[in-house]
PDB file of C-alpha atoms in Angstrom:
ATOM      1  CA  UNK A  22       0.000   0.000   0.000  1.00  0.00           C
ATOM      2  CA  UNK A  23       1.218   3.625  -0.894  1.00  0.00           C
ATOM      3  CA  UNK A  24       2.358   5.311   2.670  1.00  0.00           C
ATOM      4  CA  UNK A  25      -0.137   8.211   3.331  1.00  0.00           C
ATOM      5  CA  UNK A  26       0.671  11.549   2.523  1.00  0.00           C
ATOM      6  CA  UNK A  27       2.972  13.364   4.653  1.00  0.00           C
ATOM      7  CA  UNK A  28       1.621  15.564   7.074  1.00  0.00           C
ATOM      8  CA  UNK A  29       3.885  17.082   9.751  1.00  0.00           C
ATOM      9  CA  UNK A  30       1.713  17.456  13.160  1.00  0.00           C
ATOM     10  CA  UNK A  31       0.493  13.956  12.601  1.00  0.00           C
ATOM     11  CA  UNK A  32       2.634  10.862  14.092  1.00  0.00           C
ATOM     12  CA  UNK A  33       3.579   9.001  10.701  1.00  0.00           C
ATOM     13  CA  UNK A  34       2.009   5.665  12.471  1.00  0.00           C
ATOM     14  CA  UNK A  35      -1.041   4.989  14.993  1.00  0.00           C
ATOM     15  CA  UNK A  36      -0.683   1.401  16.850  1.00  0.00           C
ATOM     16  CA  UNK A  37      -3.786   0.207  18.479  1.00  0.00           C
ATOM     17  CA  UNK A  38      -5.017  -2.066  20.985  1.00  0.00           C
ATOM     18  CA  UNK A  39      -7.692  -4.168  19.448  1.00  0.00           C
ATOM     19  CA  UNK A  40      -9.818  -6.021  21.515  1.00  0.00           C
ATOM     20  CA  UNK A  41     -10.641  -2.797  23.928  1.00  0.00           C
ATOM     21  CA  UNK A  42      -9.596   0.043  22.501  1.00  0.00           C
ATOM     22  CA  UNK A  43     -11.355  -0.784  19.150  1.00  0.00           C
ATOM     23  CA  UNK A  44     -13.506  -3.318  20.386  1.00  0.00           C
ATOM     24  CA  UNK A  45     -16.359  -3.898  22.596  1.00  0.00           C
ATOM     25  CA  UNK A  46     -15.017  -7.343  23.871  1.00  0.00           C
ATOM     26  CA  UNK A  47     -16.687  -7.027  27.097  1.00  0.00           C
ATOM     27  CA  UNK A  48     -20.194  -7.082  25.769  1.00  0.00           C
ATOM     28  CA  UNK A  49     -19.444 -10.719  24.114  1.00  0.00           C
ATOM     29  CA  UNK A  50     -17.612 -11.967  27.350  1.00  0.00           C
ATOM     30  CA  UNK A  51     -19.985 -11.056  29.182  1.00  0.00           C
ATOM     31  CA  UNK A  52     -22.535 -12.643  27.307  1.00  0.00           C
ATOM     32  CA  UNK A  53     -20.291 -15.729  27.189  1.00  0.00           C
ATOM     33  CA  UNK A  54     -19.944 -15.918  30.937  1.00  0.00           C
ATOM     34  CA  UNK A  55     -24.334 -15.419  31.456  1.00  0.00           C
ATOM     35  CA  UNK A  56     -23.860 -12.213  33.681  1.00  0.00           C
ATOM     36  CA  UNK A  57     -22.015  -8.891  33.598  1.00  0.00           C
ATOM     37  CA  UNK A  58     -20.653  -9.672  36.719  1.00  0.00           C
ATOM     38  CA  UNK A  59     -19.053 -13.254  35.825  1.00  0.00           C
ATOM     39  CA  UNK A  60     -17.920 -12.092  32.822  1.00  0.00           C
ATOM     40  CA  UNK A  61     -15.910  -8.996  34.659  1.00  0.00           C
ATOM     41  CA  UNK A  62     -14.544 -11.288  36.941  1.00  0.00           C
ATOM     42  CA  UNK A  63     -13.364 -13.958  33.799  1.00  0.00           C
ATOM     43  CA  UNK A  64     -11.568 -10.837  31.947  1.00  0.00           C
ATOM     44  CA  UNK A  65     -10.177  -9.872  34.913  1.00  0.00           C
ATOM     45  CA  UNK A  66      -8.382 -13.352  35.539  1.00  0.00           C
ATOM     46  CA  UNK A  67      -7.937 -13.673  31.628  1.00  0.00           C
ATOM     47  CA  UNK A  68      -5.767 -10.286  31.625  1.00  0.00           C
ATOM     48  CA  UNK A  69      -3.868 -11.370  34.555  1.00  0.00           C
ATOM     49  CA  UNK A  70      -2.939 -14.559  32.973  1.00  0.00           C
ATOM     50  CA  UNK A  71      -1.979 -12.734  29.291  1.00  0.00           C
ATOM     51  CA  UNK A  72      -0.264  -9.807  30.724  1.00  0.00           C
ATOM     52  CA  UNK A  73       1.717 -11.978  33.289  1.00  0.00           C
ATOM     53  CA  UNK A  74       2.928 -15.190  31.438  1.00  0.00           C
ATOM     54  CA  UNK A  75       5.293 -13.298  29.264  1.00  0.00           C
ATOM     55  CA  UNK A  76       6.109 -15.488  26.082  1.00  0.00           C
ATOM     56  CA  UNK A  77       3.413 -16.867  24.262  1.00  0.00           C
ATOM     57  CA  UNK A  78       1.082 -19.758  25.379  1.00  0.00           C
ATOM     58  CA  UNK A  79      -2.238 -20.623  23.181  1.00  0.00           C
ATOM     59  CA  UNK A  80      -4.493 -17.712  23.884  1.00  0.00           C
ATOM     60  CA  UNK A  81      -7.477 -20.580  23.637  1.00  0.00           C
ATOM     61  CA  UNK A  82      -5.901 -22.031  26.440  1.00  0.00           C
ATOM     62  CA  UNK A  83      -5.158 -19.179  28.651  1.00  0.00           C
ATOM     63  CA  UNK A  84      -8.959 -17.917  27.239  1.00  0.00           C
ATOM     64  CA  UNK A  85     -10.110 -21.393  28.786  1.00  0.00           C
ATOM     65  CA  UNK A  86      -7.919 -21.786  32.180  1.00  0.00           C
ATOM     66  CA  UNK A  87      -9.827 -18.341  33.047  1.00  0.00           C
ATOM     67  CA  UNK A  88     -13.113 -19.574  32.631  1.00  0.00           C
ATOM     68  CA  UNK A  89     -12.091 -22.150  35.055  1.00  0.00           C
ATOM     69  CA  UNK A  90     -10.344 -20.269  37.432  1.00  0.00           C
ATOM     70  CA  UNK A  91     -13.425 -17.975  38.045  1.00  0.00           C
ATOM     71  CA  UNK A  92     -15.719 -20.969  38.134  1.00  0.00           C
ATOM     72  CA  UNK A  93     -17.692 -20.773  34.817  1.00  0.00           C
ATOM     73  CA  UNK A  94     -18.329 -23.977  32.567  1.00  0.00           C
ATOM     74  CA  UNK A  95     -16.365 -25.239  29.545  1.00  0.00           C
ATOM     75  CA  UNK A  96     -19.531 -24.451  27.625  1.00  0.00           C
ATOM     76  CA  UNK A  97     -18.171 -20.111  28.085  1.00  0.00           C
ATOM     77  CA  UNK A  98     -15.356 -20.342  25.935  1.00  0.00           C
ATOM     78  CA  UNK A  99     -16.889 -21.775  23.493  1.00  0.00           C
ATOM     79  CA  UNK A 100     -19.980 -19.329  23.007  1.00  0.00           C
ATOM     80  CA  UNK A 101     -17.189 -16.311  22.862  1.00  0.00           C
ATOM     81  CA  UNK A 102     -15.462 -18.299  19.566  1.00  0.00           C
ATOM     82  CA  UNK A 103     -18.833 -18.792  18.627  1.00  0.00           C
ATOM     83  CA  UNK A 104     -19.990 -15.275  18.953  1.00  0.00           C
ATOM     84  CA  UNK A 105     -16.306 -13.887  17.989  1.00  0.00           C
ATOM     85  CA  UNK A 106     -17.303 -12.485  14.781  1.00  0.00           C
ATOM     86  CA  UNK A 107     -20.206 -10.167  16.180  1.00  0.00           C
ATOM     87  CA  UNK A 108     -17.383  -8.184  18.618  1.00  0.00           C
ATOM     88  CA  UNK A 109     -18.997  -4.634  18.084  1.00  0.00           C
ATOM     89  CA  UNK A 110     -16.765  -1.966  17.351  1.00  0.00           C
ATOM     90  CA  UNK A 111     -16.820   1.272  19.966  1.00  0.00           C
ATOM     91  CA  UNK A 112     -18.589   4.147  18.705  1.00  0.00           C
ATOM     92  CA  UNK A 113     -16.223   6.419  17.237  1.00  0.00           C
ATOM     93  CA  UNK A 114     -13.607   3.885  16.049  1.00  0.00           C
ATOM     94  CA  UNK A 115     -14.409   3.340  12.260  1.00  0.00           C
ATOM     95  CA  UNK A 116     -14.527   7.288  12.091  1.00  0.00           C
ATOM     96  CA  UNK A 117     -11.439   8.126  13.950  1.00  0.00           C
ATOM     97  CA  UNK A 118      -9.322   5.390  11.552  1.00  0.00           C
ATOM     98  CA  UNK A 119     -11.085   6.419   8.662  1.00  0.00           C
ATOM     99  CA  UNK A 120      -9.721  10.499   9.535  1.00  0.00           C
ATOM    100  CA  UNK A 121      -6.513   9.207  10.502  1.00  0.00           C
ATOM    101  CA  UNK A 122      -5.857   7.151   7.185  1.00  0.00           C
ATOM    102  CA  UNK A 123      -4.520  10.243   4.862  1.00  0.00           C
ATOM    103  CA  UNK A 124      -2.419  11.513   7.238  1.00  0.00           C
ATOM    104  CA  UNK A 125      -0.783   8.122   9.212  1.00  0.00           C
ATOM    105  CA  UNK A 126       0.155   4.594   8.744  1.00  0.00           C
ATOM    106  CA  UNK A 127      -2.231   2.545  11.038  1.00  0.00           C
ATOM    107  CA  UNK A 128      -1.440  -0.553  12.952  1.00  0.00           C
ATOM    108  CA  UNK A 129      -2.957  -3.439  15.541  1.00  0.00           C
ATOM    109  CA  UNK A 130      -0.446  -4.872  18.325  1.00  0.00           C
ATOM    110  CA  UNK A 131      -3.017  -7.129  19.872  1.00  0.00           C
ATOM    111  CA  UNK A 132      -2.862 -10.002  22.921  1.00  0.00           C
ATOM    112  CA  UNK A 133      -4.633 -12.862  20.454  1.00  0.00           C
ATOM    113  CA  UNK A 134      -3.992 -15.481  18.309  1.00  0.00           C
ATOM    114  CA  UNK A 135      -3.329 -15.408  14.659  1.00  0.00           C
ATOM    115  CA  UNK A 136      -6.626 -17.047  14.288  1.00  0.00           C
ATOM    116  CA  UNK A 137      -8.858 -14.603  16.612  1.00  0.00           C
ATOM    117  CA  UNK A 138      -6.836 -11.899  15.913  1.00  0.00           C
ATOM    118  CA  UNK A 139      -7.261 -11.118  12.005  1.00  0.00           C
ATOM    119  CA  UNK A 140     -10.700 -12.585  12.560  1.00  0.00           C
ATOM    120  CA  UNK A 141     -11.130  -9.745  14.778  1.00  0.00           C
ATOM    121  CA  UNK A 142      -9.621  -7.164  12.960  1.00  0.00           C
ATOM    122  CA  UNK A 143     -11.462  -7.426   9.822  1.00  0.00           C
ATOM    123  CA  UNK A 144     -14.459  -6.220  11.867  1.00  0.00           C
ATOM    124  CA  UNK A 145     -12.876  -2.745  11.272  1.00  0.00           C
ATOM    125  CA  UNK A 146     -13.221  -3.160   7.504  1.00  0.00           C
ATOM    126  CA  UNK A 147     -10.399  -0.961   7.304  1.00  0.00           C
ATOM    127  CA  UNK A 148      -6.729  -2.156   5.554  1.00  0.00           C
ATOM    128  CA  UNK A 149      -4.320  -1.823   7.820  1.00  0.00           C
ATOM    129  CA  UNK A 150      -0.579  -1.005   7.376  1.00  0.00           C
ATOM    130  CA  UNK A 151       0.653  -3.715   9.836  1.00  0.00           C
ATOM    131  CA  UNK A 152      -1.071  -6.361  11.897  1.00  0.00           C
ATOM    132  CA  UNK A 153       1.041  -8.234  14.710  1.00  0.00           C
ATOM    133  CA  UNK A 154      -0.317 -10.727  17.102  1.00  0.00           C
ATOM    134  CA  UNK A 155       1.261 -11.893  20.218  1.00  0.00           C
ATOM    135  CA  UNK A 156       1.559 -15.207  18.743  1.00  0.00           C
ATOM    136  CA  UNK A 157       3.545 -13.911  15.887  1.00  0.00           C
ATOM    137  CA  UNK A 158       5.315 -11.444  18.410  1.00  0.00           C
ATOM    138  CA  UNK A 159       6.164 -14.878  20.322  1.00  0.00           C
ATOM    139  CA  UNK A 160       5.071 -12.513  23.628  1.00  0.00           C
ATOM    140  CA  UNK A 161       1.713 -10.695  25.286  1.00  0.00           C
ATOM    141  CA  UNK A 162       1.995  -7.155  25.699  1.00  0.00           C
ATOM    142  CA  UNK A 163       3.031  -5.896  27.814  1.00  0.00           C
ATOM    143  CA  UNK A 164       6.704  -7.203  26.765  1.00  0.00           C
ATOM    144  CA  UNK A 165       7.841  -4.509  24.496  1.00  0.00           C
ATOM    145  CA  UNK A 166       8.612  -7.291  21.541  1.00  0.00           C
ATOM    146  CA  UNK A 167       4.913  -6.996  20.190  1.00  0.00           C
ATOM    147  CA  UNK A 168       5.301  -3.145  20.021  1.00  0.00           C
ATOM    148  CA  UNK A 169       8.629  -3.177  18.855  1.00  0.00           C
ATOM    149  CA  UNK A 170       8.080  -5.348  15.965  1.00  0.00           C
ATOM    150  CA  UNK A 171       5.525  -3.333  14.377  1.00  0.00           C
ATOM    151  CA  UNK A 172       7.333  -0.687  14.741  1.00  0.00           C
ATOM    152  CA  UNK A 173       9.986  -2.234  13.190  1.00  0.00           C
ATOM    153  CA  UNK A 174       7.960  -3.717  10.148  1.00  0.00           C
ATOM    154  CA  UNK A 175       6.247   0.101   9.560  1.00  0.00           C
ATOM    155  CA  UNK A 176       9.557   1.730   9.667  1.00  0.00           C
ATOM    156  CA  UNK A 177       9.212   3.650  12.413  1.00  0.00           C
ATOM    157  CA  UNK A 178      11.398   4.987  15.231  1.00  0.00           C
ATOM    158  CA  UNK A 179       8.796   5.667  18.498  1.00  0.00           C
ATOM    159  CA  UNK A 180       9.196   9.365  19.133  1.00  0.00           C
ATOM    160  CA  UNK A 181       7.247   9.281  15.515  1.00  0.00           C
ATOM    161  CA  UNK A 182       4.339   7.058  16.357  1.00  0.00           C
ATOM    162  CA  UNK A 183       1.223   6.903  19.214  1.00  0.00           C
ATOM    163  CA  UNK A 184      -0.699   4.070  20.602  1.00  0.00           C
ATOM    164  CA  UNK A 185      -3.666   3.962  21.498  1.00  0.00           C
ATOM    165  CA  UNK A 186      -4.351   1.691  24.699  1.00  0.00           C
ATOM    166  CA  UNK A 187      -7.837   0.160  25.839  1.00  0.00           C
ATOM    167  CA  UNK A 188      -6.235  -1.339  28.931  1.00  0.00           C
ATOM    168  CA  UNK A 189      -3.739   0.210  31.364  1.00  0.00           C
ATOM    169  CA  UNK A 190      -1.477  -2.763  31.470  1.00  0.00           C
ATOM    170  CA  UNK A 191      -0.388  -1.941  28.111  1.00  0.00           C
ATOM    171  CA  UNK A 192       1.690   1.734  29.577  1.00  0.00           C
ATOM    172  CA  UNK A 193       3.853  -1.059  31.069  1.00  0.00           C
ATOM    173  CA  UNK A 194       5.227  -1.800  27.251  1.00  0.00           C
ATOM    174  CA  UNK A 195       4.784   1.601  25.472  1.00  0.00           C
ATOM    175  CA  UNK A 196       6.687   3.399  28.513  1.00  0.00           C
ATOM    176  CA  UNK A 197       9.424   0.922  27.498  1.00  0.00           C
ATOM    177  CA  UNK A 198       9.826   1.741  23.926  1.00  0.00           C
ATOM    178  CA  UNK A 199       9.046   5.194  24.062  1.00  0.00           C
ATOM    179  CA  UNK A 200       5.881   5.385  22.059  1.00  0.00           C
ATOM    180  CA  UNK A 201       3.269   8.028  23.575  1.00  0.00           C
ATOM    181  CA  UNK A 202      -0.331   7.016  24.678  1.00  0.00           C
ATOM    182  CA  UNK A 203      -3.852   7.924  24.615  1.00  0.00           C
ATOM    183  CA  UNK A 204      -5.767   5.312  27.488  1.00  0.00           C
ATOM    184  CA  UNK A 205      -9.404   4.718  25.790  1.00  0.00           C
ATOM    185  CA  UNK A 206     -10.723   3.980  29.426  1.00  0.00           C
ATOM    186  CA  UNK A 207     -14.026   3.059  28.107  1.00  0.00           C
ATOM    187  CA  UNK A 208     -15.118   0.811  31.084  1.00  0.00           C
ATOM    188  CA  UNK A 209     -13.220   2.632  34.157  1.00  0.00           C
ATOM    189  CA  UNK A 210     -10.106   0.593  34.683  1.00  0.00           C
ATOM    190  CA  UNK A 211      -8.206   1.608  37.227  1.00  0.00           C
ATOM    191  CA  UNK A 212      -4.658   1.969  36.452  1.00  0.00           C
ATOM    192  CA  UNK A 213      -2.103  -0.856  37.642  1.00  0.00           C
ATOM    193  CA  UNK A 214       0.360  -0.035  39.882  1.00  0.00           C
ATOM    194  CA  UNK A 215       3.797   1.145  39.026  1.00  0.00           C
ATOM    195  CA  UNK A 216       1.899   1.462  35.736  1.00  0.00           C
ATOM    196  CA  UNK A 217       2.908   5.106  33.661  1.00  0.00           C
ATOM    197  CA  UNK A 218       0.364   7.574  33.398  1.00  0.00           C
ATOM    198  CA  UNK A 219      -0.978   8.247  29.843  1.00  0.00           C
ATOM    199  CA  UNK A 220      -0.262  11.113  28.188  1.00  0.00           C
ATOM    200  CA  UNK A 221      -4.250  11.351  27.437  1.00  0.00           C
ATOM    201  CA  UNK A 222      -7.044   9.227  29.125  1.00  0.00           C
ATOM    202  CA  UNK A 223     -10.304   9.424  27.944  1.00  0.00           C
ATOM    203  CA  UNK A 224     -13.648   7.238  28.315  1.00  0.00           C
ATOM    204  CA  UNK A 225     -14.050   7.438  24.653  1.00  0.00           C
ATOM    205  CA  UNK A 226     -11.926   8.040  21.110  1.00  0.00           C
ATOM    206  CA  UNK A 227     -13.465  11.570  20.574  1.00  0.00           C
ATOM    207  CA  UNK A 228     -10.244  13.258  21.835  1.00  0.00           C
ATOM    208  CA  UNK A 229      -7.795  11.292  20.193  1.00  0.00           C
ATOM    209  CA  UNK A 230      -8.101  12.957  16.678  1.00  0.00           C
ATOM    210  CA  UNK A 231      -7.371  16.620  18.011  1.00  0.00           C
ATOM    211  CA  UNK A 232      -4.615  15.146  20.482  1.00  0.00           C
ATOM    212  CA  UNK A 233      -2.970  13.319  17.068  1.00  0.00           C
ATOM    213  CA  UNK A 234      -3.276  16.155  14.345  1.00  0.00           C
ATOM    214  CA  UNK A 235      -1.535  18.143  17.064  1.00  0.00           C
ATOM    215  CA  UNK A 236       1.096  15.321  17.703  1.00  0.00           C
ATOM    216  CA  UNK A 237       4.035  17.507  16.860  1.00  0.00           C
ATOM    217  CA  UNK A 238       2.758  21.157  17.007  1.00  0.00           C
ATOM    218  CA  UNK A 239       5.173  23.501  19.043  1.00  0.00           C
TER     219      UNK A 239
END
């Protein structure tokens, strides 16, 4: 694909979380799980698991070991694969890649599987400039080797790039490599301890446009 015109206040690439930022995962857990409430409590063990483990284990299995940790039945994991490819996207997402596409390359750095993960992506229906998973990374964010290596495959040093974050976990990895971040709190996290602070936090992706046409004004 031709690399989007230049345009100086932009960051020449936008990374993104996918399954939060983007995505409204939680709805589909939660339906998964039967209740808001279980399903809360299976993300919360499922993020624990991806963000702490490091190199890469089968997502499916950490998706699974979660489920049982928190008590639900086998019968959870499989109505989220079943129900994967109705994810919603967050209000605001299609429109803020769609504004962002003349002026920056646009990337996903995304905790999944290469299976889940470009299924998920699609959703978008936009064409994206890189696409890393943590399989493929051979880590979970937030090890900086996801990051890193779509950084690497887009060209791009991090003082010229952004990520946007659904989860605060991932300031862990972009404090590491430099890259500055807008949190899309959507759902209230709380941040983790010893995690950075964002440069911009926001329950929704209204604010991210102004903050990244002004990315290198002044």
């Amino acid at each position: 694909m031709p690399s989007p015109a230049v345009t100086s206040s932009y960051p020449r690439a936008v990374l993104f979380d996918l399954l939060t930022a983007l995505l409204d995962s939680w709805t589909v857990w939660n339906r998964a799980a039967g209740a808001e409430s279980a399903g809360r409590a299976w993300r919360a063990e499922y993020l624990r698991r991806t963000y702490g483990c490091g190199a890469y284990q089968p997502y499916e299995r950490l998706v699974e070991e979660a489920a049982q940790a928190v008590g639900l039945p086998a019968a959870a994991p499989r109505a989220l694969e079943a129900h994967w490819d109705e994810l919603p996207v967050w209000d605001g997402a299609r429109e803020l890649l769609q504004a962002l596409r003349p002026h920056c390359r646009l990337g996903v750095v995304t905790n999944c599987s290469e299976r889940l993960g470009h299924r998920a992506v699609a959703l978008l229906g936009v064409e994206w400039d890189v696409v890393v998973t943590s399989e493929e990374a051979g880590y979970y964010k937030p090890d900086p080797r996801p990051y890193a290596l779509a950084l690497a495959r887009l060209e791009v040093e991090p003082p010229q790039a952004a990520f946007i974050a659904g989860s605060g976990y991932d300031m862990f990895g972009t404090s590491k490599v430099g890259l500055r971040t807008y949190w899309h709190n959507r759902v209230g996290l709380t941040l983790p301890d010893g995690a950075a602070r964002p440069e911009r936090e926001s329950p929704r992706l209204d604010a991210a446009l102004p903050w990244l046409a002004g990315f290198h004004a002044g």
